PDB file of C-alpha atoms in Angstrom:
ATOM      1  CA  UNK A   1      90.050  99.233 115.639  1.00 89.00           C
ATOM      2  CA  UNK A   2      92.043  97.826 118.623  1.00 93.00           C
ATOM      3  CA  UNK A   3      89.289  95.211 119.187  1.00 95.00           C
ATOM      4  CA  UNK A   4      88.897  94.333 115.320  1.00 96.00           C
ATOM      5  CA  UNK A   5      92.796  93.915 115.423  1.00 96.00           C
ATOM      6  CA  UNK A   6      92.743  91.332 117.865  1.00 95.00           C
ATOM      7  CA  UNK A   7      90.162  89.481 116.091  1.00 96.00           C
ATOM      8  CA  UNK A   8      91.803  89.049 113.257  1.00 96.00           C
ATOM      9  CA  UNK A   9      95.034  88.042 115.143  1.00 95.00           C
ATOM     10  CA  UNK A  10      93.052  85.767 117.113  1.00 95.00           C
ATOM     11  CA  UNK A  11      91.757  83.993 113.732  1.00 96.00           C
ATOM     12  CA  UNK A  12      95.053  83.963 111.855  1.00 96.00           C
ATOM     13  CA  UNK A  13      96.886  82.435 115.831  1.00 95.00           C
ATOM     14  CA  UNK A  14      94.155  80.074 115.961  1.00 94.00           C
ATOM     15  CA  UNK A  15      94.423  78.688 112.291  1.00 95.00           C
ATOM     16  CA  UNK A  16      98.149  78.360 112.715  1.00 95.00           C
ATOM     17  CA  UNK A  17      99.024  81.171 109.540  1.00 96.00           C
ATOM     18  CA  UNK A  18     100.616  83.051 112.183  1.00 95.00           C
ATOM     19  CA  UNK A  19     103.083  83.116 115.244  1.00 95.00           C
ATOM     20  CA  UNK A  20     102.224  85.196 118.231  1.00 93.00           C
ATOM     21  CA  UNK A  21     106.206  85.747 119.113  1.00 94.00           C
ATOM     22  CA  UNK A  22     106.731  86.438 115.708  1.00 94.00           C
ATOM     23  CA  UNK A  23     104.636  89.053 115.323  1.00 94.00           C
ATOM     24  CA  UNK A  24     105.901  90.775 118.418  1.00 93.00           C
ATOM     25  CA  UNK A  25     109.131  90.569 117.498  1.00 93.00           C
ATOM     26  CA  UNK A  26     108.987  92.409 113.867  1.00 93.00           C
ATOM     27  CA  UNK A  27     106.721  94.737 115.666  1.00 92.00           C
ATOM     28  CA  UNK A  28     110.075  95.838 117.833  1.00 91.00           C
ATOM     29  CA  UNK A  29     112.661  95.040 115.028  1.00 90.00           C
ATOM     30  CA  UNK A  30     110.264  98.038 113.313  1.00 88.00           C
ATOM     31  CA  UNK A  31     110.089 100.210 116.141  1.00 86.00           C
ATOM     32  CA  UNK A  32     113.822  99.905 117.452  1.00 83.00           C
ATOM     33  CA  UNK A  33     116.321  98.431 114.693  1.00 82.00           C
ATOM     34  CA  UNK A  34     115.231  99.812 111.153  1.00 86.00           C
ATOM     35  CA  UNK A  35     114.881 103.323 110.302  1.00 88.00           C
ATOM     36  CA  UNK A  36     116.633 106.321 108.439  1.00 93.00           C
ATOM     37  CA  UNK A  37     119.996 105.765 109.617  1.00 93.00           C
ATOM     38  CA  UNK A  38     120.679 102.540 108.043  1.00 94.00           C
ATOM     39  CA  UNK A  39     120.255 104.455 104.572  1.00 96.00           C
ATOM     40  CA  UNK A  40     122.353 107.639 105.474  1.00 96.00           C
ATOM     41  CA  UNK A  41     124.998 104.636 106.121  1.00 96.00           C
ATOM     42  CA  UNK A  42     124.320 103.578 102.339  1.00 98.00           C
ATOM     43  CA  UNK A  43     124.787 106.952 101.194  1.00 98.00           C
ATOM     44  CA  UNK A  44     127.921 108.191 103.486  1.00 98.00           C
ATOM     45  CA  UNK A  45     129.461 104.972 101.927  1.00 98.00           C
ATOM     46  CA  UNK A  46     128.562 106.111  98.349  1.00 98.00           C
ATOM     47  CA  UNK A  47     129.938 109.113  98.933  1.00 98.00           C
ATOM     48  CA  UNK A  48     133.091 108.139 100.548  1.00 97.00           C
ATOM     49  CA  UNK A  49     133.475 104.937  98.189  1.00 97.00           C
ATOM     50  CA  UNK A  50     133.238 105.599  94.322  1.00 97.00           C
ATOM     51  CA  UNK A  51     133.554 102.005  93.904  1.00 98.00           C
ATOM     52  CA  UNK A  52     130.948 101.065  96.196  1.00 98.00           C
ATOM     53  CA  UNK A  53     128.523 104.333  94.370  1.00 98.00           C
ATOM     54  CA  UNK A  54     128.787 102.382  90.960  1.00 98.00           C
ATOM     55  CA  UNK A  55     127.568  99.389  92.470  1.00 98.00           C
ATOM     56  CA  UNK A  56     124.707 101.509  93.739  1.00 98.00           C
ATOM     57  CA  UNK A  57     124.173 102.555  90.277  1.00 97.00           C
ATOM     58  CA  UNK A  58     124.630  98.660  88.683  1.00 97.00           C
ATOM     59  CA  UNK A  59     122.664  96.937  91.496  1.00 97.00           C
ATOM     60  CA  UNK A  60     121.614  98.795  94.512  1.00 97.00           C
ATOM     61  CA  UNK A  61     119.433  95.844  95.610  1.00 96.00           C
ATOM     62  CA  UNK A  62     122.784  93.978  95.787  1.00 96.00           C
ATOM     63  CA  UNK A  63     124.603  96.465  96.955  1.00 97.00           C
ATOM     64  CA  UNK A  64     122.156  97.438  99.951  1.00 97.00           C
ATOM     65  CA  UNK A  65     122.502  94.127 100.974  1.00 96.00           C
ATOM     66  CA  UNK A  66     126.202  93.643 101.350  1.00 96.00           C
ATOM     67  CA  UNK A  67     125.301  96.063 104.288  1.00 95.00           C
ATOM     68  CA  UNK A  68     122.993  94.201 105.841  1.00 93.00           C
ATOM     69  CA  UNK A  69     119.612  96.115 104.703  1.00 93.00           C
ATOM     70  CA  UNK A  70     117.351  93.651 102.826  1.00 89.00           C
ATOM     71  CA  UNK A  71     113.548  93.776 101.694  1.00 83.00           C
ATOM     72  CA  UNK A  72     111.036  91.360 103.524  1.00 83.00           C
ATOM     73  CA  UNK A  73     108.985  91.179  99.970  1.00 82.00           C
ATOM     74  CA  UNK A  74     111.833  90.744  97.659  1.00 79.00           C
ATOM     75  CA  UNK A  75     111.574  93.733  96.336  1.00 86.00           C
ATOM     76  CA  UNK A  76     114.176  95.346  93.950  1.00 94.00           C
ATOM     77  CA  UNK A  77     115.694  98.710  94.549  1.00 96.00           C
ATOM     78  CA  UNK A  78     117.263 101.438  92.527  1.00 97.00           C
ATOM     79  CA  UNK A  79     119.373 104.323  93.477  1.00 98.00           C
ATOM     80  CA  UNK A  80     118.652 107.510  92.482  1.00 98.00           C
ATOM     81  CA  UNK A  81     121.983 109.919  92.090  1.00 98.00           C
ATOM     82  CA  UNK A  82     120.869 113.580  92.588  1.00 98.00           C
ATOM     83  CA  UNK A  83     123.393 115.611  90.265  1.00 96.00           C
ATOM     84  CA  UNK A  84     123.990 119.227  89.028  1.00 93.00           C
ATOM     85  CA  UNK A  85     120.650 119.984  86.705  1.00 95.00           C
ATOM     86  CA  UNK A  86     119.053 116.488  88.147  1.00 98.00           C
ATOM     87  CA  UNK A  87     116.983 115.956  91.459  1.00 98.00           C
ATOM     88  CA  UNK A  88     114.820 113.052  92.182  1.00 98.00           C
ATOM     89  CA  UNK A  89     111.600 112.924  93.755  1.00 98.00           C
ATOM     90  CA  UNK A  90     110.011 109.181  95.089  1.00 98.00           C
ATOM     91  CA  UNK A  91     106.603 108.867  95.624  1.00 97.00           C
ATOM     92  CA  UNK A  92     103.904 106.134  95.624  1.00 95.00           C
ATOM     93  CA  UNK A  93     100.741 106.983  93.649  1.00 94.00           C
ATOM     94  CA  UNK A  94      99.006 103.830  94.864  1.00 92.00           C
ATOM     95  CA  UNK A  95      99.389 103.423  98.147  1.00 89.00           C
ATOM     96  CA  UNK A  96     102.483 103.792 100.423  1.00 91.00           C
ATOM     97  CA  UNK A  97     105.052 101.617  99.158  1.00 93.00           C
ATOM     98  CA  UNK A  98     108.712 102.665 100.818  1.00 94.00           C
ATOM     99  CA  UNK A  99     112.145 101.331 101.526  1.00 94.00           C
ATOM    100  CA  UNK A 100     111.603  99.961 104.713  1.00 92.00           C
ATOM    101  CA  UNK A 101     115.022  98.386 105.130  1.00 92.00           C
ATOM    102  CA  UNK A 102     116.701 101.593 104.483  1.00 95.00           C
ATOM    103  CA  UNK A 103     114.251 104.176 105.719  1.00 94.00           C
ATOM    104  CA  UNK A 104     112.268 102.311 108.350  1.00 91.00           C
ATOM    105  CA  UNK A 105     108.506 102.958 107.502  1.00 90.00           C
ATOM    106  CA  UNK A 106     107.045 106.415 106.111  1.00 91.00           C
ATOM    107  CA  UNK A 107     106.121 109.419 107.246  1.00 90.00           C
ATOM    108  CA  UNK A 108     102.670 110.308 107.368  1.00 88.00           C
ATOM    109  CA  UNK A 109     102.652 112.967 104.703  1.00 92.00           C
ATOM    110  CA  UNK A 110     104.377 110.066 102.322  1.00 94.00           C
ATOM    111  CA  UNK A 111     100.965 108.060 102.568  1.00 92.00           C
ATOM    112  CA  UNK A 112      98.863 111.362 102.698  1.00 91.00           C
ATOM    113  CA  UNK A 113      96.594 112.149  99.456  1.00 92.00           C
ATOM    114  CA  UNK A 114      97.224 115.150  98.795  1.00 94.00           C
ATOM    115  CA  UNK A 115     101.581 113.988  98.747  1.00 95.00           C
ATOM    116  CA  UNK A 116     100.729 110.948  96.076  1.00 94.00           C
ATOM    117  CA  UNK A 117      99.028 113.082  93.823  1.00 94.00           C
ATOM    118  CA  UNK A 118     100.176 116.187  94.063  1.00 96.00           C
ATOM    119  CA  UNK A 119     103.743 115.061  94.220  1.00 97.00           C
ATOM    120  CA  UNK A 120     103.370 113.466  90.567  1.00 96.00           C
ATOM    121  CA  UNK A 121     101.253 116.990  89.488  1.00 97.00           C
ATOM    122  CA  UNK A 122     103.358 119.812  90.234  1.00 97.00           C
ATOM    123  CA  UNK A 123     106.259 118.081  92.097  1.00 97.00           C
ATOM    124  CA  UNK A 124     108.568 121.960  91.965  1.00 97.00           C
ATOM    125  CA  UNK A 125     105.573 123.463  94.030  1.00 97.00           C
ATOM    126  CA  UNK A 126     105.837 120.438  96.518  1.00 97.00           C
ATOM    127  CA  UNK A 127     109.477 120.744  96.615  1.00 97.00           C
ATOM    128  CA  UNK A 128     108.915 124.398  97.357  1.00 96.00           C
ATOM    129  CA  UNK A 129     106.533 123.870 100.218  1.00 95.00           C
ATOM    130  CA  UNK A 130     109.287 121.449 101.694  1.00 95.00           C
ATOM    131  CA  UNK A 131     111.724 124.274 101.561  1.00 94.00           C
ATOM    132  CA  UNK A 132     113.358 122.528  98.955  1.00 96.00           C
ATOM    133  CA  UNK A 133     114.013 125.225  96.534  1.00 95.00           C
ATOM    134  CA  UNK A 134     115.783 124.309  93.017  1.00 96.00           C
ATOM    135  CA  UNK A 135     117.619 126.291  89.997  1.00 95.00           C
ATOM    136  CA  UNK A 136     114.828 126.678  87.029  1.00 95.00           C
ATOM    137  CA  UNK A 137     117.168 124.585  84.997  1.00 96.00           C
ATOM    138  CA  UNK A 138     117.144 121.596  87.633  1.00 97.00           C
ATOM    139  CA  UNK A 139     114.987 119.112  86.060  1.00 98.00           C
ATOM    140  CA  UNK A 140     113.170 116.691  88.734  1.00 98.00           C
ATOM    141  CA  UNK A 141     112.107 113.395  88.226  1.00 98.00           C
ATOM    142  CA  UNK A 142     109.500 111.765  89.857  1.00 98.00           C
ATOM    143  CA  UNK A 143     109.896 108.202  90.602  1.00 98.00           C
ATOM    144  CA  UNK A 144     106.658 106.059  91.284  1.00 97.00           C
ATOM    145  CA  UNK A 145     107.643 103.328  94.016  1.00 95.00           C
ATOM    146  CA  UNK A 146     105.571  99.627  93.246  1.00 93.00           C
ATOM    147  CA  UNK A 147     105.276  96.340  95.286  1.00 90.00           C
ATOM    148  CA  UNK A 148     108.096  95.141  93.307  1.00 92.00           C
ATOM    149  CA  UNK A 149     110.628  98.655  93.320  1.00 94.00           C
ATOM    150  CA  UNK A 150     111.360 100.967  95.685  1.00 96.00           C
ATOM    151  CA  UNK A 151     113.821 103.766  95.742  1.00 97.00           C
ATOM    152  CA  UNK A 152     116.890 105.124  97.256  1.00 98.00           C
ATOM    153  CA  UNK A 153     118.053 108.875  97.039  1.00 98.00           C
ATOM    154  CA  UNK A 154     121.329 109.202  96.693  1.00 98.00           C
ATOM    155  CA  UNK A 155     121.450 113.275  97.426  1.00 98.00           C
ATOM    156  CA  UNK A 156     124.519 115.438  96.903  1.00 97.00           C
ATOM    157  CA  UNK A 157     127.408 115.449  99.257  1.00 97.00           C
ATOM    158  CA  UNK A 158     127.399 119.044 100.782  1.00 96.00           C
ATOM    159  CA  UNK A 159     130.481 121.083 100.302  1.00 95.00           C
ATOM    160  CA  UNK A 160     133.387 121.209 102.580  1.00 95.00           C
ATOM    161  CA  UNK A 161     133.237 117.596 104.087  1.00 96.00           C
ATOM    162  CA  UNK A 162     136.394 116.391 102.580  1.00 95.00           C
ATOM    163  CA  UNK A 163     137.762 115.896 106.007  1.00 96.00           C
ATOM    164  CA  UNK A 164     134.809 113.940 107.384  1.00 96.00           C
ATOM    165  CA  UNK A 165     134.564 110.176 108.225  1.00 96.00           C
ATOM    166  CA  UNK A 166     131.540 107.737 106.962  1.00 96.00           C
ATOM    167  CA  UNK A 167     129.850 108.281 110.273  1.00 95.00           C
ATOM    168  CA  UNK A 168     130.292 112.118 110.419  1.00 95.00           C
ATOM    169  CA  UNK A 169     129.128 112.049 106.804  1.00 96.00           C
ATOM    170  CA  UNK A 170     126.260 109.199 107.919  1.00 96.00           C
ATOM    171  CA  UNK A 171     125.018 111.918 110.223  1.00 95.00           C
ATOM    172  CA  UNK A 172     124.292 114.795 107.711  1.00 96.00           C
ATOM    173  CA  UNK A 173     121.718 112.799 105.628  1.00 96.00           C
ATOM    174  CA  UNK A 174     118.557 113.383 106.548  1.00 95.00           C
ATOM    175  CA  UNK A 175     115.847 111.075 106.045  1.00 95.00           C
ATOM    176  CA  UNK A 176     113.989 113.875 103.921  1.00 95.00           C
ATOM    177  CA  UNK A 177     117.099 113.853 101.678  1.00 97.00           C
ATOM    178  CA  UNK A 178     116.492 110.057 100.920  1.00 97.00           C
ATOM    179  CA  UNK A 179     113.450 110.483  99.749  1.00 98.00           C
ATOM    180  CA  UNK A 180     113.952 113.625  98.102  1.00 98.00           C
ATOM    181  CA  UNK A 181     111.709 116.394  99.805  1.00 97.00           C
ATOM    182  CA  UNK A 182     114.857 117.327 101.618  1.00 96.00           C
ATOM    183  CA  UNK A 183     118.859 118.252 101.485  1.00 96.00           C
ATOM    184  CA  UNK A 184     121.485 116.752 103.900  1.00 96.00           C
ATOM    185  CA  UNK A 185     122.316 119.160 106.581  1.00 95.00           C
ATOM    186  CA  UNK A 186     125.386 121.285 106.288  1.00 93.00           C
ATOM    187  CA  UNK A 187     128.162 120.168 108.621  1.00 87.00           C
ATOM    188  CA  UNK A 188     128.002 121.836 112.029  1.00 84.00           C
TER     189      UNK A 188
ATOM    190  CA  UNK B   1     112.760 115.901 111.100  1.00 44.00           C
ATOM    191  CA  UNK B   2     110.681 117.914 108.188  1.00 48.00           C
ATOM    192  CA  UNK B   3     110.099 121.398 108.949  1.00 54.00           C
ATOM    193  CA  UNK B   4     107.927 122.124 106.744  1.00 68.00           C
ATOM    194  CA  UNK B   5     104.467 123.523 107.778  1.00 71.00           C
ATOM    195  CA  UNK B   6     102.874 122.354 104.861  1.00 76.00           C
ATOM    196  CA  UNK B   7     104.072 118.508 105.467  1.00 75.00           C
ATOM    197  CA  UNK B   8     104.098 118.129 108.797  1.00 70.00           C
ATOM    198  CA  UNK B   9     105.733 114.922 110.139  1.00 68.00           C
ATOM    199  CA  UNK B  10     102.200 113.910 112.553  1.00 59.00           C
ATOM    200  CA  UNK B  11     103.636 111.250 114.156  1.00 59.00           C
ATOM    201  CA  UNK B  12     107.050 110.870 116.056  1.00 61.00           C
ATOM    202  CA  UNK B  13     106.789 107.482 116.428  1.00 70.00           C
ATOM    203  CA  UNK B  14     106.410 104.752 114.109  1.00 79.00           C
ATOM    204  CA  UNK B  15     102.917 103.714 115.087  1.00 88.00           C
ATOM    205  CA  UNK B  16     100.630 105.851 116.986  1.00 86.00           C
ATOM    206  CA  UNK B  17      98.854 103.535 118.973  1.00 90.00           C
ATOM    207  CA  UNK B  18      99.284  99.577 119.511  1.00 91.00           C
ATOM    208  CA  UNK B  19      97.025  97.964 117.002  1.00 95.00           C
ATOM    209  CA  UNK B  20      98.396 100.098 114.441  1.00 94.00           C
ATOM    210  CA  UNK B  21     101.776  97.793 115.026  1.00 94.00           C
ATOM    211  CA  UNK B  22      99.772  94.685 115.634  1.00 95.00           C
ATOM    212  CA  UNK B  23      97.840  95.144 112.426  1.00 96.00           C
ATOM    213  CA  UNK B  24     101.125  96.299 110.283  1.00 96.00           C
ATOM    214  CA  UNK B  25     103.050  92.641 111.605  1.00 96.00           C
ATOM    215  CA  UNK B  26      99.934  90.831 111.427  1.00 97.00           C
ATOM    216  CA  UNK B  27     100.817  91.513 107.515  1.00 97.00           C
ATOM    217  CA  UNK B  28     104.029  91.172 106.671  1.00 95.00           C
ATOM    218  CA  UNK B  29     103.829  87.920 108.391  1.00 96.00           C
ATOM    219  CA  UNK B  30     100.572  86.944 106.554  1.00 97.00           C
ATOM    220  CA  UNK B  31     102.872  87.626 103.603  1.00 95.00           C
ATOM    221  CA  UNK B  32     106.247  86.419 104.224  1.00 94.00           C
ATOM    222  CA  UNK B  33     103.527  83.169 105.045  1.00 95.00           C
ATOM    223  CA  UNK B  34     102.621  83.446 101.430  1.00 95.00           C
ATOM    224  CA  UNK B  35      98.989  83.384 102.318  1.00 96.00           C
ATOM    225  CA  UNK B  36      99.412  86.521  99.896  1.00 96.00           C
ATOM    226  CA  UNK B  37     101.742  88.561  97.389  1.00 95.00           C
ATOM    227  CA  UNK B  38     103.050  92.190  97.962  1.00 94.00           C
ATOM    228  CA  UNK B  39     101.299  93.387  95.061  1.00 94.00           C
ATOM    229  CA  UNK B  40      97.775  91.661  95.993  1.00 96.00           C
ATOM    230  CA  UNK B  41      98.182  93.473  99.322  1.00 96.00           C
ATOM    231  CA  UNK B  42      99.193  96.870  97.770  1.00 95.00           C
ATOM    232  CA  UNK B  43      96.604  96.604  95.178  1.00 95.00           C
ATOM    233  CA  UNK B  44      94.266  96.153  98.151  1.00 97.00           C
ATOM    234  CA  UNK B  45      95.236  99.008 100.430  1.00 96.00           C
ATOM    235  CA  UNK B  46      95.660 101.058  97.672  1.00 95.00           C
ATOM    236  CA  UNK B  47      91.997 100.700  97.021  1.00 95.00           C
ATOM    237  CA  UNK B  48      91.209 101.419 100.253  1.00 95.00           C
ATOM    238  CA  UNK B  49      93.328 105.024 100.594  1.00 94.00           C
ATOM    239  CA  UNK B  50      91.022 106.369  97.488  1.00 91.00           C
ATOM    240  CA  UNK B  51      89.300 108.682  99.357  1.00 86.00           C
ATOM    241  CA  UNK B  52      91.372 108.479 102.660  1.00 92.00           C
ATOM    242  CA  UNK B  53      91.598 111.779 104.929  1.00 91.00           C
ATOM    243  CA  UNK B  54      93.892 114.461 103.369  1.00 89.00           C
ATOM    244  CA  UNK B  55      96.148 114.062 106.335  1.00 87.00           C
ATOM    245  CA  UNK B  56      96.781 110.739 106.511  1.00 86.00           C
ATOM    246  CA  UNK B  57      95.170 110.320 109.471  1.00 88.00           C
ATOM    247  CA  UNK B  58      93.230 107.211 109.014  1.00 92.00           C
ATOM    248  CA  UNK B  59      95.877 105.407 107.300  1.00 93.00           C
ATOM    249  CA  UNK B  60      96.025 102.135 109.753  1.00 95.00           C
ATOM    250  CA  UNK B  61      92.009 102.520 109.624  1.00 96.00           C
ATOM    251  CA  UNK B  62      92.208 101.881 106.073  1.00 96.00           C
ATOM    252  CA  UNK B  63      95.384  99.474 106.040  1.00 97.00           C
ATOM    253  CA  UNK B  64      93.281  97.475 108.973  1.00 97.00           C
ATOM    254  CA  UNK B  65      89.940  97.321 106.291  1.00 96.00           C
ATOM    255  CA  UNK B  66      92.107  95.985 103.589  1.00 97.00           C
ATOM    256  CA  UNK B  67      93.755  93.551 105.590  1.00 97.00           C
ATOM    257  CA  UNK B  68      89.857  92.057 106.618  1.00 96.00           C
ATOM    258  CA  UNK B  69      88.900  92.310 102.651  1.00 97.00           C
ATOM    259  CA  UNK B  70      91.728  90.931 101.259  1.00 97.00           C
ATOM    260  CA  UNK B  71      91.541  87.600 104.252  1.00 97.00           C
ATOM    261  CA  UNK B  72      87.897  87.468 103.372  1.00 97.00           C
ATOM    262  CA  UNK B  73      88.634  87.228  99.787  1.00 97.00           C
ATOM    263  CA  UNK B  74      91.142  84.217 100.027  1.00 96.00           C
ATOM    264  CA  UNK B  75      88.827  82.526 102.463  1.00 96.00           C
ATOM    265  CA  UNK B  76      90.981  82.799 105.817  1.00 96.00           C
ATOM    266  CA  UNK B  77      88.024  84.423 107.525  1.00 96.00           C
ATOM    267  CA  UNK B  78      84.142  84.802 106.965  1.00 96.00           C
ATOM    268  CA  UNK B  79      83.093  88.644 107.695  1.00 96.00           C
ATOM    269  CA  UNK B  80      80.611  87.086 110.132  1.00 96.00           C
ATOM    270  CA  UNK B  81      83.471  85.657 112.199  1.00 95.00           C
ATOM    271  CA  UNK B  82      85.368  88.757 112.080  1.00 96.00           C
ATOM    272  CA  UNK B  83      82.532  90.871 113.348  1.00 96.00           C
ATOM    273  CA  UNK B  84      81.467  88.004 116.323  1.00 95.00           C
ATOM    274  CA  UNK B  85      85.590  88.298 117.683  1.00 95.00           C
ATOM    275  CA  UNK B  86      85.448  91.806 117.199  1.00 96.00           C
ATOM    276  CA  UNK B  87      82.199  92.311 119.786  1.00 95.00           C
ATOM    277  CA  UNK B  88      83.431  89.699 121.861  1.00 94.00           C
ATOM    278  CA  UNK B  89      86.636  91.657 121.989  1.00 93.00           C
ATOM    279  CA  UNK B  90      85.141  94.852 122.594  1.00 92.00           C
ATOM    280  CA  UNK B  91      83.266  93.227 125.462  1.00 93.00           C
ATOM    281  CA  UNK B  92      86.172  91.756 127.109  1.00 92.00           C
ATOM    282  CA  UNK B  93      88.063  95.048 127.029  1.00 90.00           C
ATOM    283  CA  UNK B  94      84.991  96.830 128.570  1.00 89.00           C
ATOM    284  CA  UNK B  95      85.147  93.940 131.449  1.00 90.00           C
ATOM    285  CA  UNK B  96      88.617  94.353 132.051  1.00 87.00           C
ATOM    286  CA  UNK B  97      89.622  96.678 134.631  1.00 85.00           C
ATOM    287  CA  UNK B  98      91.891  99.291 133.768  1.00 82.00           C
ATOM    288  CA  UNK B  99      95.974  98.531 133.820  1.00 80.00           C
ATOM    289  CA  UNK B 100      94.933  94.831 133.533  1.00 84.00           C
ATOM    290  CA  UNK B 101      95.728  92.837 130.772  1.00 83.00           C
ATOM    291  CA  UNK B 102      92.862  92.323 128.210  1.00 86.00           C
ATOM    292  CA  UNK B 103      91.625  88.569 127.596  1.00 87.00           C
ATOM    293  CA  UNK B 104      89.013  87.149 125.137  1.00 89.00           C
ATOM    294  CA  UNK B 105      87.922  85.148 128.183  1.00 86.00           C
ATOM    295  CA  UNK B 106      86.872  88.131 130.137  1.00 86.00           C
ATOM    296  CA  UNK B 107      84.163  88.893 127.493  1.00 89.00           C
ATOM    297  CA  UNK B 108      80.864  88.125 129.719  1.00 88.00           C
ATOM    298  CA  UNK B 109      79.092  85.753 127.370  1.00 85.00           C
ATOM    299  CA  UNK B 110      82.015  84.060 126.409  1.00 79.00           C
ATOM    300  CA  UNK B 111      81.930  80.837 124.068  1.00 68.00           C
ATOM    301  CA  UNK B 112      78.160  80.661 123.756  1.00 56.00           C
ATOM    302  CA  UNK B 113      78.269  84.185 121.838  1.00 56.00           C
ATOM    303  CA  UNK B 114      81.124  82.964 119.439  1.00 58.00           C
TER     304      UNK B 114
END
């Protein structure tokens, strides 16, 4: 794999379609500067900021932005509010689609078979086996990520964190609770 | 970060070996180039995870197989030169000594093979 790698980099340098330095430097960006924590900062800040949450709601691809987090495909995103009675679920049936600019890239169980189907199937047994247990009257909706959409959730602010700042609050969300197969920690 | 033992997170970091990176910028690149869209190249990979390993395991395999089809198909690259860089790859890695950076002018038969 390693050596069929470098051939195809070698073709794609030596036609010119791509830049060496370039390459290497998304390859850190990736591996350093984008991950999980730049969407627990969305979500601290929608739950600190009702203002800034119905923006989330209006436009979350412009709202996203205004902190700096923006697709490299021009891809749209939504924001998914987790409510009493509502929790959302994101998957991608196709292939592996994912916020990267607010969630870095996925996990491996997010581009695993047996998560893209199942996920869409019986989504309250996957929930279950993620220890994410809900009420029997919480409905869950599963969202389908495309090329072209991607999704953000926004989960419930856990009780008793009146007194906390964005970046306390930015610290309880878990990546798992962005994507839905998880709940923000409780506050230590 | 998930606990669970049925979802395991595999992987702690964001690419478990090298090429996996390479192969992931190689693409974005190749797109943000516009030598394709994002839905040609998720069309493509998604053809290629039918039938991937329940764990996820072969994921960059996969990713790294639709990246060659989908260059093949918009002429970039001929399978034929993909498979001669690839050997003489392999056989400039095998002629490198270990620690030391590997060239494509270390492979043995150099030019005359490609």
């Amino acid at each position: 794999m390693a050596a069929r790698t470098r051939a195809l980099e070698t073709i794609l340098v030596g036609k010119g379609l791509v830049d060496p330095a370039a390459v290497d430097a998304l390859i850190e960006t990736y591996e350093t500067r984008v991950g999980p924590r730049n969407g627990a900062r969305v979500v601290a800040k929608a739950w600190m900021d009702p203002s800034f949450a119905q923006w989330l709601r209006s436009d979350a691809t412009a709202a996203i932005a205004s902190l700096g987090y923006s697709g490299r495909q021009g891809e749209h995103m939504r924001a998914l509010f987790n409510g009493d009675g509502v929790h959302n679920l994101v998957v991608c049936t196709l292939c592996s689609c994912y916020p990267w600019s607010v969630l870095g890239l996925p996990p491996v169980w997010y581009k695993s078979p047996p998560y893209r189907s199942r996920a869409v199937i019986d989504p309250r047994r996957v929930l279950g086996e993620f220890g994410v247990v809900l009420p029997a009257e919480t409905r869950i909706e599963v969202w389908d990520s495309t090329a072209e959409l991607r999704y953000l959730v926004i989960p419930q602010r856990p009780p008793n964190t009146d007194d906390l700042d964005e970046e306390q609050l930015a610290a309880l969300v878990t990546r798992d609770s962005m994507i839905g197969t998880g709940f923000p920690r409780a506050r230590p | 970060m998930s606990q669970s033992e049925y979802w395991p997170d595999l992987q702690e970091a964001t690419f478990a070996e090298p090429w996996q990176a390479q192969v992931f910028a190689l693409t974005v690149k190749l797109n943000e180039g516009g030598i394709f869209s994002w839905s040609e190249w998720s069309e493509a990979l998604g053809k290629e995870l039918a039938g991937a390993a329940q764990d996820g395991s072969d994921y960059y395999e996969r990713w790294l197989l639709a990246l060659d089809g989908l260059l093949v198909r918009k002429h970039v690259a001929t399978p034929a030169q993909i498979q001669d860089l690839t050997e003489a790859w392999q056989r400039a890695a095998e002629a490198t000594p270990h620690g030391k950076p590997i060239l494509l002018e270390n492979d043995p038969l150099g030019e005359a093979s490609r």
